[in-house]
Amino acid sequence: MKLLTRENVVEKVKKGESLSGVNLSQVDLSYSNLKAGDFSGADLSGSHLQNANLEKANLKGANLENAFLFGANLKEANLEGSNLKNANLQDTNLEKANLKGTDLSNLSLFGAQLDGANLENAVLHGTKLKRASMIGTNLKNADLSGAHLQRAVLKDADLTNTNLEGANLSHAELTGAKLPPESTKILP
């Protein structure tokens, strides 16, 4: 199959056609409307998705390694099990997104909107979440060891059984958050 152009991808999404498993590596889809697109298992490695609208998109199991998603709208998107190694998610909207079990280690999520997102069993070791909004976020059994959460808003978040060892929570908002019992030893 020949490589798809930006126009081909946008047109297929507009028609409701699936792009599941398709090779879209290195494609520039910046500022594109890809709302509710099916990209499950697709190869989007190295793709440029700055400010793209991926609201309610299915990216389950997609390869987004080295993708540039700065400012993208991923509200209610399914990213469960996707490969986000070295992806830039700074200032993205991940409100109510499904990231269950996803490895987000060492990524930049500065200022990201994660309110109501599902991050249960996610790995966020060393992740930069400074000023991120995570109101009501499900972080049960997540690994936040060494994460940078300065000034993050974790109001009403569920951190039950979450690993917070070495996490920087200075000036973080934790009002109403469900914290693991051992957190009193490590929180400022």
Coordinates of N, CA, C and O in Angstrom, one line a residue:
M1 N 0.8 -1.2 0.0 CA 0.0 0.0 0.0 C 0.9 1.2 0.0 O 1.8 1.3 0.7
K2 N 0.5 2.2 -0.9 CA 1.3 3.4 -0.9 C 1.1 4.3 0.3 O 0.1 4.2 1.0
L3 N 2.1 5.1 0.7 CA 2.0 6.0 1.8 C 0.9 7.0 1.6 O 0.7 7.6 0.5
L4 N 0.1 7.2 2.6 CA -1.0 8.2 2.5 C -0.5 9.6 2.8 O 0.4 9.8 3.6
T5 N -1.1 10.5 2.1 CA -0.8 11.9 2.3 C -1.7 12.5 3.4 O -2.7 11.8 3.8
R6 N -1.4 13.7 3.9 CA -2.2 14.3 4.9 C -3.7 14.4 4.4 O -4.6 14.1 5.2
E7 N -3.9 14.8 3.2 CA -5.2 15.0 2.6 C -5.9 13.6 2.6 O -7.1 13.6 2.9
N8 N -5.2 12.5 2.2 CA -5.8 11.2 2.2 C -6.3 10.8 3.6 O -7.4 10.3 3.8
V9 N -5.5 11.1 4.6 CA -5.8 10.7 6.0 C -7.0 11.5 6.5 O -8.0 10.9 7.0
V10 N -7.0 12.8 6.3 CA -8.1 13.6 6.7 C -9.4 13.2 6.1 O -10.5 13.1 6.7
E11 N -9.4 12.9 4.8 CA -10.6 12.5 4.0 C -11.1 11.1 4.5 O -12.3 10.9 4.7
K12 N -10.2 10.2 4.8 CA -10.6 8.9 5.3 C -11.3 9.0 6.7 O -12.3 8.4 6.9
V13 N -10.7 9.8 7.5 CA -11.3 10.0 8.9 C -12.7 10.7 8.7 O -13.7 10.3 9.4
K14 N -12.8 11.7 7.8 CA -14.0 12.4 7.6 C -15.1 11.4 7.1 O -16.3 11.5 7.5
K15 N -14.7 10.4 6.3 CA -15.7 9.4 5.8 C -16.0 8.3 6.8 O -16.8 7.4 6.5
G16 N -15.2 8.3 7.9 CA -15.4 7.2 8.9 C -14.7 5.9 8.6 O -14.9 4.9 9.2
E17 N -13.7 6.0 7.7 CA -12.9 4.8 7.3 C -11.8 4.6 8.3 O -11.2 5.5 8.9
S18 N -11.6 3.3 8.6 CA -10.6 2.9 9.6 C -9.2 3.0 9.0 O -8.9 2.7 7.8
L19 N -8.3 3.5 9.8 CA -6.8 3.5 9.5 C -6.1 2.6 10.4 O -4.9 2.8 10.7
S20 N -6.8 1.6 10.9 CA -6.2 0.6 11.9 C -5.0 -0.1 11.2 O -5.2 -0.6 10.1
G21 N -3.9 -0.1 11.9 CA -2.7 -0.8 11.4 C -2.0 -0.2 10.3 O -1.0 -0.8 9.8
V22 N -2.4 1.0 9.8 CA -1.8 1.6 8.6 C -0.5 2.3 9.0 O -0.3 2.9 10.1
N23 N 0.5 2.3 8.1 CA 1.8 3.0 8.3 C 1.6 4.5 8.0 O 1.4 4.9 6.9
L24 N 1.6 5.3 9.1 CA 1.5 6.8 8.9 C 2.8 7.4 9.5 O 2.7 8.6 10.0
S25 N 3.8 6.7 9.6 CA 5.1 7.2 10.2 C 5.5 8.5 9.5 O 5.5 8.5 8.2
Q26 N 6.0 9.4 10.2 CA 6.6 10.7 9.7 C 5.6 11.6 9.0 O 6.0 12.6 8.4
V27 N 4.3 11.3 9.0 CA 3.3 12.1 8.3 C 3.0 13.4 9.1 O 2.9 13.3 10.4
D28 N 2.9 14.5 8.5 CA 2.6 15.8 9.1 C 1.1 15.9 9.1 O 0.5 16.2 8.1
L29 N 0.4 15.8 10.3 CA -1.0 15.9 10.4 C -1.3 17.1 11.4 O -2.4 17.1 12.0
S30 N -0.4 18.0 11.5 CA -0.6 19.2 12.4 C -1.9 19.9 12.0 O -2.2 20.1 10.8
Y31 N -2.6 20.4 13.0 CA -3.8 21.2 12.9 C -4.9 20.4 12.1 O -5.9 21.1 11.7
S32 N -4.8 19.1 11.9 CA -5.8 18.4 11.2 C -7.0 18.0 12.1 O -6.8 17.7 13.3
N33 N -8.2 17.9 11.5 CA -9.3 17.4 12.3 C -9.4 15.9 12.0 O -9.8 15.5 11.0
L34 N -9.0 15.2 13.1 CA -9.0 13.7 13.0 C -10.0 13.1 14.1 O -9.8 12.0 14.6
K35 N -11.0 13.9 14.4 CA -11.9 13.5 15.5 C -12.6 12.2 15.2 O -13.0 11.9 14.1
A36 N -12.5 11.3 16.2 CA -13.1 10.0 16.2 C -12.5 9.1 15.2 O -13.1 8.0 14.9
G37 N -11.3 9.4 14.7 CA -10.6 8.5 13.8 C -10.1 7.2 14.4 O -9.8 7.2 15.6
D38 N -10.1 6.1 13.7 CA -9.7 4.8 14.1 C -8.2 4.6 13.7 O -8.0 4.3 12.5
F39 N -7.3 4.8 14.6 CA -5.9 4.6 14.4 C -5.3 3.5 15.2 O -4.1 3.4 15.5
S40 N -6.2 2.6 15.6 CA -5.8 1.5 16.5 C -4.7 0.7 15.8 O -4.8 0.3 14.6
G41 N -3.6 0.4 16.5 CA -2.5 -0.3 16.0 C -1.7 0.3 14.8 O -0.9 -0.3 14.2
A42 N -2.0 1.6 14.5 CA -1.4 2.3 13.4 C 0.0 2.7 13.8 O 0.3 2.9 15.0
D43 N 0.9 2.8 12.8 CA 2.3 3.3 13.1 C 2.3 4.8 12.8 O 2.3 5.3 11.6
L44 N 2.3 5.6 13.9 CA 2.4 7.1 13.8 C 3.7 7.6 14.3 O 3.8 8.7 14.8
S45 N 4.7 6.7 14.3 CA 6.0 7.1 14.9 C 6.6 8.2 14.1 O 6.5 8.3 12.9
G46 N 7.1 9.2 14.9 CA 7.7 10.4 14.3 C 6.7 11.3 13.6 O 7.1 12.3 12.9
S47 N 5.4 11.1 13.7 CA 4.5 11.9 13.1 C 4.3 13.3 13.8 O 4.7 13.4 15.0
H48 N 3.9 14.3 13.1 CA 3.8 15.6 13.6 C 2.3 15.9 13.8 O 1.6 16.0 12.8
L49 N 1.8 15.9 15.0 CA 0.4 16.1 15.3 C 0.1 17.3 16.2 O -0.9 17.3 16.9
Q50 N 0.9 18.3 16.0 CA 0.8 19.5 16.8 C -0.6 20.1 16.6 O -1.1 20.3 15.4
N51 N -1.3 20.4 17.7 CA -2.7 21.0 17.7 C -3.7 20.2 16.8 O -4.7 20.8 16.4
A52 N -3.4 18.9 16.6 CA -4.4 18.1 15.8 C -5.6 17.8 16.8 O -5.5 17.7 18.0
N53 N -6.8 17.7 16.2 CA -8.0 17.3 16.9 C -8.2 15.8 16.8 O -8.6 15.3 15.8
L54 N -7.8 15.1 17.9 CA -7.9 13.7 18.0 C -9.0 13.3 19.0 O -8.9 12.2 19.6
E55 N -9.9 14.2 19.3 CA -11.0 13.9 20.3 C -11.7 12.6 19.9 O -12.1 12.4 18.8
K56 N -11.8 11.8 20.9 CA -12.5 10.5 20.8 C -11.9 9.5 19.8 O -12.5 8.6 19.3
A57 N -10.6 9.8 19.4 CA -9.9 8.9 18.5 C -9.5 7.6 19.1 O -9.3 7.6 20.3
N58 N -9.5 6.5 18.4 CA -9.0 5.2 18.9 C -7.6 5.0 18.5 O -7.3 4.8 17.3
L59 N -6.7 5.2 19.5 CA -5.3 5.0 19.3 C -4.7 3.8 20.1 O -3.6 3.7 20.3
K60 N -5.7 2.9 20.4 CA -5.3 1.7 21.2 C -4.2 0.9 20.5 O -4.3 0.6 19.3
G61 N -3.1 0.7 21.2 CA -2.0 -0.1 20.6 C -1.2 0.6 19.5 O -0.4 0.0 18.8
A62 N -1.5 1.9 19.3 CA -0.8 2.6 18.2 C 0.7 2.9 18.6 O 1.0 3.1 19.8
N63 N 1.5 3.0 17.6 CA 2.9 3.4 17.8 C 3.1 4.9 17.6 O 3.0 5.4 16.5
L64 N 3.2 5.6 18.7 CA 3.4 7.1 18.6 C 4.8 7.5 19.1 O 5.0 8.6 19.6
E65 N 5.8 6.5 19.0 CA 7.1 6.8 19.4 C 7.7 8.0 18.7 O 7.5 8.1 17.4
N66 N 8.2 9.0 19.4 CA 8.8 10.2 18.8 C 7.8 11.1 18.2 O 8.2 12.0 17.4
A67 N 6.5 10.9 18.4 CA 5.5 11.8 17.8 C 5.5 13.1 18.5 O 5.7 13.2 19.7
F68 N 5.2 14.2 17.8 CA 5.1 15.5 18.3 C 3.6 15.9 18.4 O 2.9 16.2 17.4
L69 N 3.1 15.8 19.7 CA 1.7 16.0 19.9 C 1.4 17.3 20.7 O 0.4 17.5 21.3
F70 N 2.4 18.2 20.7 CA 2.2 19.5 21.4 C 0.9 20.1 21.2 O 0.5 20.4 20.0
G71 N 0.1 20.4 22.2 CA -1.1 21.1 22.1 C -2.3 20.3 21.4 O -3.3 20.9 21.2
A72 N -2.1 19.0 21.2 CA -3.1 18.2 20.5 C -4.3 18.0 21.5 O -4.2 18.0 22.7
N73 N -5.5 17.9 20.8 CA -6.7 17.6 21.6 C -7.0 16.1 21.5 O -7.3 15.6 20.5
L74 N -6.7 15.4 22.7 CA -6.9 14.0 22.8 C -8.0 13.7 23.8 O -8.1 12.6 24.4
K75 N -9.0 14.6 23.9 CA -10.1 14.4 24.9 C -10.8 13.2 24.5 O -11.2 12.9 23.4
E76 N -11.0 12.3 25.6 CA -11.7 11.1 25.5 C -11.2 10.1 24.4 O -11.8 9.2 24.0
A77 N -9.9 10.3 24.1 CA -9.2 9.3 23.2 C -8.8 8.1 23.9 O -8.6 8.1 25.1
N78 N -8.8 7.0 23.2 CA -8.3 5.7 23.7 C -6.9 5.5 23.3 O -6.6 5.2 22.2
L79 N -6.0 5.6 24.3 CA -4.5 5.4 24.1 C -4.0 4.2 24.9 O -2.8 4.0 25.0
E80 N -4.9 3.3 25.3 CA -4.5 2.2 26.1 C -3.5 1.3 25.3 O -3.7 0.9 24.2
G81 N -2.4 1.1 26.0 CA -1.4 0.2 25.4 C -0.6 0.8 24.2 O 0.1 0.1 23.5
S82 N -0.7 2.1 24.0 CA 0.0 2.7 22.9 C 1.4 3.0 23.3 O 1.8 3.1 24.5
N83 N 2.3 3.0 22.3 CA 3.7 3.3 22.5 C 4.0 4.8 22.4 O 3.9 5.3 21.3
L84 N 4.2 5.4 23.5 CA 4.5 6.9 23.5 C 5.9 7.3 23.8 O 6.2 8.4 24.2
K85 N 6.8 6.3 23.7 CA 8.2 6.6 24.0 C 8.7 7.8 23.3 O 8.6 7.9 22.0
N86 N 9.3 8.7 24.0 CA 9.9 10.0 23.5 C 8.9 10.9 22.8 O 9.3 11.8 22.1
A87 N 7.6 10.7 23.0 CA 6.6 11.6 22.4 C 6.5 12.9 23.2 O 6.8 12.9 24.4
N88 N 6.2 14.0 22.6 CA 6.0 15.2 23.3 C 4.5 15.5 23.4 O 3.8 15.7 22.5
L89 N 4.1 15.5 24.7 CA 2.6 15.6 25.0 C 2.4 16.9 25.8 O 1.4 17.1 26.5
Q90 N 3.3 17.9 25.7 CA 3.2 19.1 26.4 C 2.0 19.9 26.0 O 1.7 20.0 24.8
D91 N 1.3 20.4 27.0 CA 0.1 21.2 26.7 C -1.0 20.5 26.0 O -1.9 21.1 25.3
T92 N -1.1 19.2 26.0 CA -2.1 18.4 25.4 C -3.4 18.3 26.2 O -3.3 18.4 27.4
N93 N -4.5 18.2 25.6 CA -5.8 17.9 26.3 C -6.0 16.4 26.3 O -6.4 15.9 25.3
L94 N -5.8 15.8 27.4 CA -6.1 14.4 27.6 C -7.2 14.1 28.6 O -7.3 13.1 29.2
E95 N -8.1 15.1 28.7 CA -9.3 15.0 29.5 C -10.1 13.8 29.2 O -10.5 13.5 28.1
K96 N -10.4 13.0 30.2 CA -11.1 11.7 30.1 C -10.6 10.7 29.1 O -11.3 9.8 28.7
A97 N -9.3 10.9 28.8 CA -8.6 9.9 27.9 C -8.3 8.6 28.7 O -8.2 8.6 29.9
N98 N -8.3 7.5 27.9 CA -8.0 6.2 28.5 C -6.5 5.9 28.2 O -6.1 5.7 27.1
L99 N -5.7 5.9 29.3 CA -4.3 5.6 29.2 C -3.9 4.5 30.1 O -2.8 4.3 30.6
K100 N -4.9 3.6 30.4 CA -4.8 2.5 31.3 C -3.6 1.6 30.9 O -3.5 1.2 29.8
G101 N -2.7 1.4 31.9 CA -1.5 0.6 31.7 C -0.5 1.1 30.7 O 0.4 0.4 30.3
T102 N -0.6 2.3 30.3 CA 0.3 2.9 29.3 C 1.6 3.4 29.9 O 1.6 3.9 31.0
D103 N 2.7 3.2 29.2 CA 4.0 3.6 29.7 C 4.3 5.0 29.3 O 4.5 5.3 28.1
L104 N 4.3 6.0 30.2 CA 4.5 7.4 30.0 C 5.8 7.8 30.6 O 6.0 9.0 30.9
S105 N 6.7 6.9 30.9 CA 8.0 7.2 31.6 C 8.8 8.3 30.9 O 8.9 8.3 29.7
N106 N 9.2 9.2 31.7 CA 10.1 10.3 31.3 C 9.6 11.2 30.2 O 10.4 11.9 29.6
L107 N 8.3 11.2 30.0 CA 7.7 12.1 29.0 C 7.5 13.5 29.5 O 7.4 13.7 30.7
S108 N 7.3 14.5 28.6 CA 7.0 15.8 29.0 C 5.5 16.0 28.9 O 4.9 16.0 27.8
L109 N 4.8 16.2 30.0 CA 3.4 16.5 30.0 C 3.2 17.9 30.8 O 2.2 18.0 31.4
F110 N 4.1 18.8 30.6 CA 4.0 20.1 31.3 C 2.7 20.7 30.9 O 2.3 20.8 29.7
G111 N 1.9 21.2 31.8 CA 0.7 21.9 31.6 C -0.4 21.1 30.9 O -1.4 21.6 30.4
A112 N -0.3 19.8 30.9 CA -1.3 18.9 30.2 C -2.6 18.9 31.0 O -2.6 19.0 32.2
Q113 N -3.7 18.7 30.3 CA -5.0 18.6 30.9 C -5.4 17.1 31.0 O -5.6 16.5 29.9
L114 N -5.4 16.6 32.2 CA -5.7 15.1 32.4 C -6.9 14.9 33.3 O -7.0 13.8 33.9
D115 N -7.8 15.9 33.4 CA -8.9 15.8 34.3 C -9.8 14.6 33.9 O -10.2 14.4 32.7
G116 N -10.1 13.7 34.9 CA -10.9 12.6 34.6 C -10.3 11.5 33.8 O -11.0 10.5 33.4
A117 N -9.0 11.6 33.5 CA -8.4 10.5 32.7 C -8.2 9.2 33.4 O -8.1 9.3 34.7
N118 N -8.1 8.1 32.7 CA -7.9 6.8 33.4 C -6.4 6.5 33.2 O -6.0 6.1 32.0
L119 N -5.6 6.6 34.2 CA -4.2 6.2 34.2 C -3.9 5.1 35.2 O -2.8 4.9 35.7
E120 N -5.0 4.2 35.4 CA -4.8 3.1 36.3 C -3.7 2.2 35.7 O -3.7 1.9 34.5
N121 N -2.8 1.8 36.6 CA -1.7 0.9 36.2 C -0.7 1.5 35.2 O 0.1 0.8 34.7
A122 N -0.8 2.8 35.0 CA 0.1 3.5 34.1 C 1.5 3.7 34.7 O 1.6 3.8 35.9
V123 N 2.5 3.7 33.9 CA 3.9 3.9 34.4 C 4.3 5.4 34.0 O 4.4 5.7 32.8
L124 N 4.5 6.2 35.1 CA 4.8 7.6 34.9 C 6.1 7.9 35.6 O 6.3 9.0 36.1
H125 N 7.0 7.0 35.6 CA 8.3 7.1 36.3 C 9.1 8.3 35.6 O 9.3 8.3 34.4
G126 N 9.4 9.3 36.4 CA 10.2 10.4 35.9 C 9.5 11.3 35.0 O 10.1 12.2 34.4
T127 N 8.2 11.2 34.8 CA 7.4 12.0 33.9 C 7.3 13.4 34.4 O 7.2 13.7 35.6
K128 N 7.4 14.4 33.5 CA 7.3 15.8 33.9 C 5.9 16.3 33.8 O 5.4 16.5 32.7
L129 N 5.2 16.4 34.9 CA 3.8 16.8 35.0 C 3.6 18.1 35.7 O 2.6 18.4 36.3
K130 N 4.6 19.0 35.6 CA 4.6 20.3 36.3 C 3.4 21.1 35.7 O 3.2 21.1 34.5
R131 N 2.6 21.6 36.6 CA 1.4 22.4 36.3 C 0.3 21.6 35.5 O -0.6 22.2 35.0
A132 N 0.4 20.3 35.5 CA -0.6 19.5 34.9 C -1.9 19.5 35.8 O -1.8 19.6 37.0
S133 N -3.1 19.5 35.1 CA -4.3 19.4 35.8 C -4.8 18.0 35.7 O -5.0 17.4 34.7
M134 N -5.0 17.3 36.9 CA -5.4 16.0 37.0 C -6.6 15.8 38.0 O -6.6 15.0 38.9
I135 N -7.6 16.7 37.9 CA -8.7 16.7 38.8 C -9.5 15.4 38.5 O -9.9 15.2 37.4
G136 N -9.8 14.7 39.6 CA -10.6 13.5 39.5 C -9.9 12.4 38.6 O -10.6 11.4 38.2
T137 N -8.7 12.4 38.4 CA -8.0 11.4 37.6 C -7.8 10.1 38.3 O -7.5 10.1 39.5
N138 N -8.0 9.0 37.6 CA -7.8 7.7 38.2 C -6.3 7.3 38.0 O -5.8 7.0 36.9
L139 N -5.6 7.3 39.1 CA -4.2 6.9 39.2 C -3.9 5.7 40.0 O -2.8 5.5 40.6
K140 N -5.0 4.8 40.2 CA -4.8 3.6 41.0 C -3.7 2.8 40.5 O -3.6 2.5 39.3
N141 N -2.9 2.3 41.4 CA -1.8 1.4 41.1 C -0.8 1.9 40.1 O -0.1 1.2 39.4
A142 N -0.8 3.2 39.9 CA 0.1 3.8 38.9 C 1.5 4.0 39.6 O 1.7 4.0 40.8
D143 N 2.5 4.1 38.7 CA 3.9 4.3 39.2 C 4.3 5.7 38.9 O 4.6 6.1 37.7
L144 N 4.3 6.6 39.9 CA 4.7 8.0 39.8 C 6.0 8.2 40.4 O 6.4 9.3 40.8
S145 N 6.8 7.2 40.6 CA 8.1 7.3 41.3 C 9.0 8.3 40.5 O 9.1 8.2 39.2
G146 N 9.6 9.2 41.2 CA 10.5 10.2 40.5 C 9.8 11.2 39.6 O 10.4 11.9 38.9
A147 N 8.4 11.2 39.6 CA 7.7 12.1 38.7 C 7.8 13.5 39.2 O 8.0 13.8 40.4
H148 N 7.8 14.5 38.3 CA 7.8 15.9 38.6 C 6.4 16.5 38.6 O 5.8 16.7 37.5
L149 N 5.8 16.7 39.8 CA 4.4 17.1 39.9 C 4.3 18.5 40.6 O 3.3 18.8 41.2
Q150 N 5.3 19.3 40.5 CA 5.3 20.6 41.1 C 4.1 21.4 40.5 O 3.9 21.5 39.3
R151 N 3.3 22.0 41.5 CA 2.1 22.8 41.1 C 1.1 22.0 40.3 O 0.2 22.7 39.7
A152 N 1.2 20.7 40.3 CA 0.1 20.0 39.6 C -1.2 20.0 40.5 O -1.1 20.1 41.7
V153 N -2.3 19.9 39.8 CA -3.6 19.9 40.5 C -4.1 18.5 40.5 O -4.5 18.0 39.5
L154 N -4.1 17.8 41.7 CA -4.5 16.4 41.8 C -5.8 16.4 42.7 O -6.0 15.4 43.4
K155 N -6.6 17.4 42.7 CA -7.8 17.5 43.5 C -8.7 16.4 43.1 O -9.0 16.1 41.9
D156 N -9.2 15.6 44.2 CA -10.1 14.5 44.0 C -9.5 13.4 43.2 O -10.3 12.5 42.7
A157 N -8.2 13.3 42.9 CA -7.6 12.2 42.2 C -7.6 11.0 43.1 O -7.5 11.1 44.3
D158 N -7.6 9.8 42.4 CA -7.5 8.6 43.2 C -6.1 8.0 43.0 O -5.7 7.5 41.9
L159 N -5.3 8.1 44.1 CA -3.9 7.6 44.1 C -3.8 6.4 44.9 O -2.7 6.1 45.4
T160 N -4.9 5.6 45.0 CA -4.8 4.4 45.8 C -3.7 3.4 45.3 O -3.7 3.2 44.1
N161 N -2.9 3.0 46.2 CA -1.8 2.0 45.8 C -0.8 2.6 44.8 O -0.2 1.8 44.1
T162 N -0.7 3.9 44.7 CA 0.2 4.5 43.8 C 1.6 4.7 44.4 O 1.7 5.0 45.5
N163 N 2.6 4.4 43.6 CA 4.0 4.5 44.0 C 4.4 6.0 43.8 O 4.5 6.5 42.7
L164 N 4.6 6.7 44.9 CA 5.0 8.1 44.9 C 6.5 8.3 45.3 O 6.9 9.4 45.6
E165 N 7.2 7.2 45.4 CA 8.6 7.3 46.0 C 9.4 8.2 45.1 O 9.5 8.0 43.9
G166 N 10.0 9.2 45.7 CA 10.9 10.2 45.0 C 10.2 11.2 44.1 O 10.8 12.0 43.4
A167 N 8.8 11.2 44.2 CA 8.1 12.1 43.4 C 8.2 13.5 44.0 O 8.2 13.7 45.2
N168 N 8.2 14.5 43.2 CA 8.3 15.9 43.6 C 6.9 16.5 43.6 O 6.4 16.8 42.5
L169 N 6.3 16.7 44.7 CA 4.9 17.2 44.8 C 4.8 18.5 45.5 O 3.8 18.9 46.0
S170 N 6.0 19.3 45.4 CA 6.0 20.6 46.0 C 4.9 21.5 45.4 O 4.8 21.6 44.2
H171 N 4.1 22.1 46.3 CA 3.1 23.0 45.9 C 2.0 22.4 45.0 O 1.2 23.1 44.4
A172 N 1.9 21.1 45.1 CA 0.8 20.4 44.4 C -0.5 20.5 45.2 O -0.5 20.5 46.4
E173 N -1.6 20.6 44.5 CA -2.9 20.7 45.1 C -3.5 19.3 45.2 O -3.7 18.6 44.2
L174 N -3.7 18.8 46.5 CA -4.1 17.4 46.8 C -5.4 17.4 47.5 O -5.8 16.3 48.1
T175 N -6.2 18.5 47.5 CA -7.4 18.5 48.3 C -8.4 17.4 47.8 O -8.6 17.3 46.6
G176 N -8.8 16.6 48.7 CA -9.8 15.5 48.4 C -9.2 14.3 47.7 O -9.9 13.4 47.3
A177 N -7.9 14.3 47.4 CA -7.3 13.2 46.8 C -7.2 12.0 47.7 O -7.0 12.1 48.9
K178 N -7.4 10.8 47.1 CA -7.3 9.5 47.9 C -5.8 9.1 47.7 O -5.3 8.8 46.7
L179 N -5.1 9.2 48.9 CA -3.7 8.9 48.9 C -3.3 7.6 49.5 O -4.0 7.1 50.4
P180 N -2.2 7.0 49.0 CA -1.8 5.7 49.7 C -1.4 6.0 51.1 O -0.9 7.0 51.4
P181 N -1.6 5.0 52.0 CA -1.3 5.2 53.4 C 0.1 5.6 53.7 O 0.4 6.4 54.5
E182 N 1.1 5.1 52.9 CA 2.5 5.4 53.2 C 2.9 6.8 52.6 O 4.0 7.2 52.8
S183 N 2.0 7.5 52.0 CA 2.3 8.8 51.4 C 2.6 9.8 52.4 O 3.3 10.8 52.1
T184 N 2.2 9.7 53.6 CA 2.5 10.7 54.7 C 3.9 10.7 55.0 O 4.5 11.7 55.4
K185 N 4.7 9.7 54.7 CA 6.1 9.6 54.9 C 6.9 10.4 53.8 O 8.0 10.8 54.0
I186 N 6.3 10.5 52.6 CA 7.0 11.0 51.5 C 6.5 12.4 51.0 O 7.2 13.0 50.2
L187 N 5.3 12.8 51.4 CA 4.8 14.0 50.9 C 5.4 15.2 51.8 O 5.6 15.1 52.9
P188 N 5.5 16.4 51.1 CA 6.1 17.5 51.8 C 5.2 18.0 52.8 O 4.0 17.9 52.8

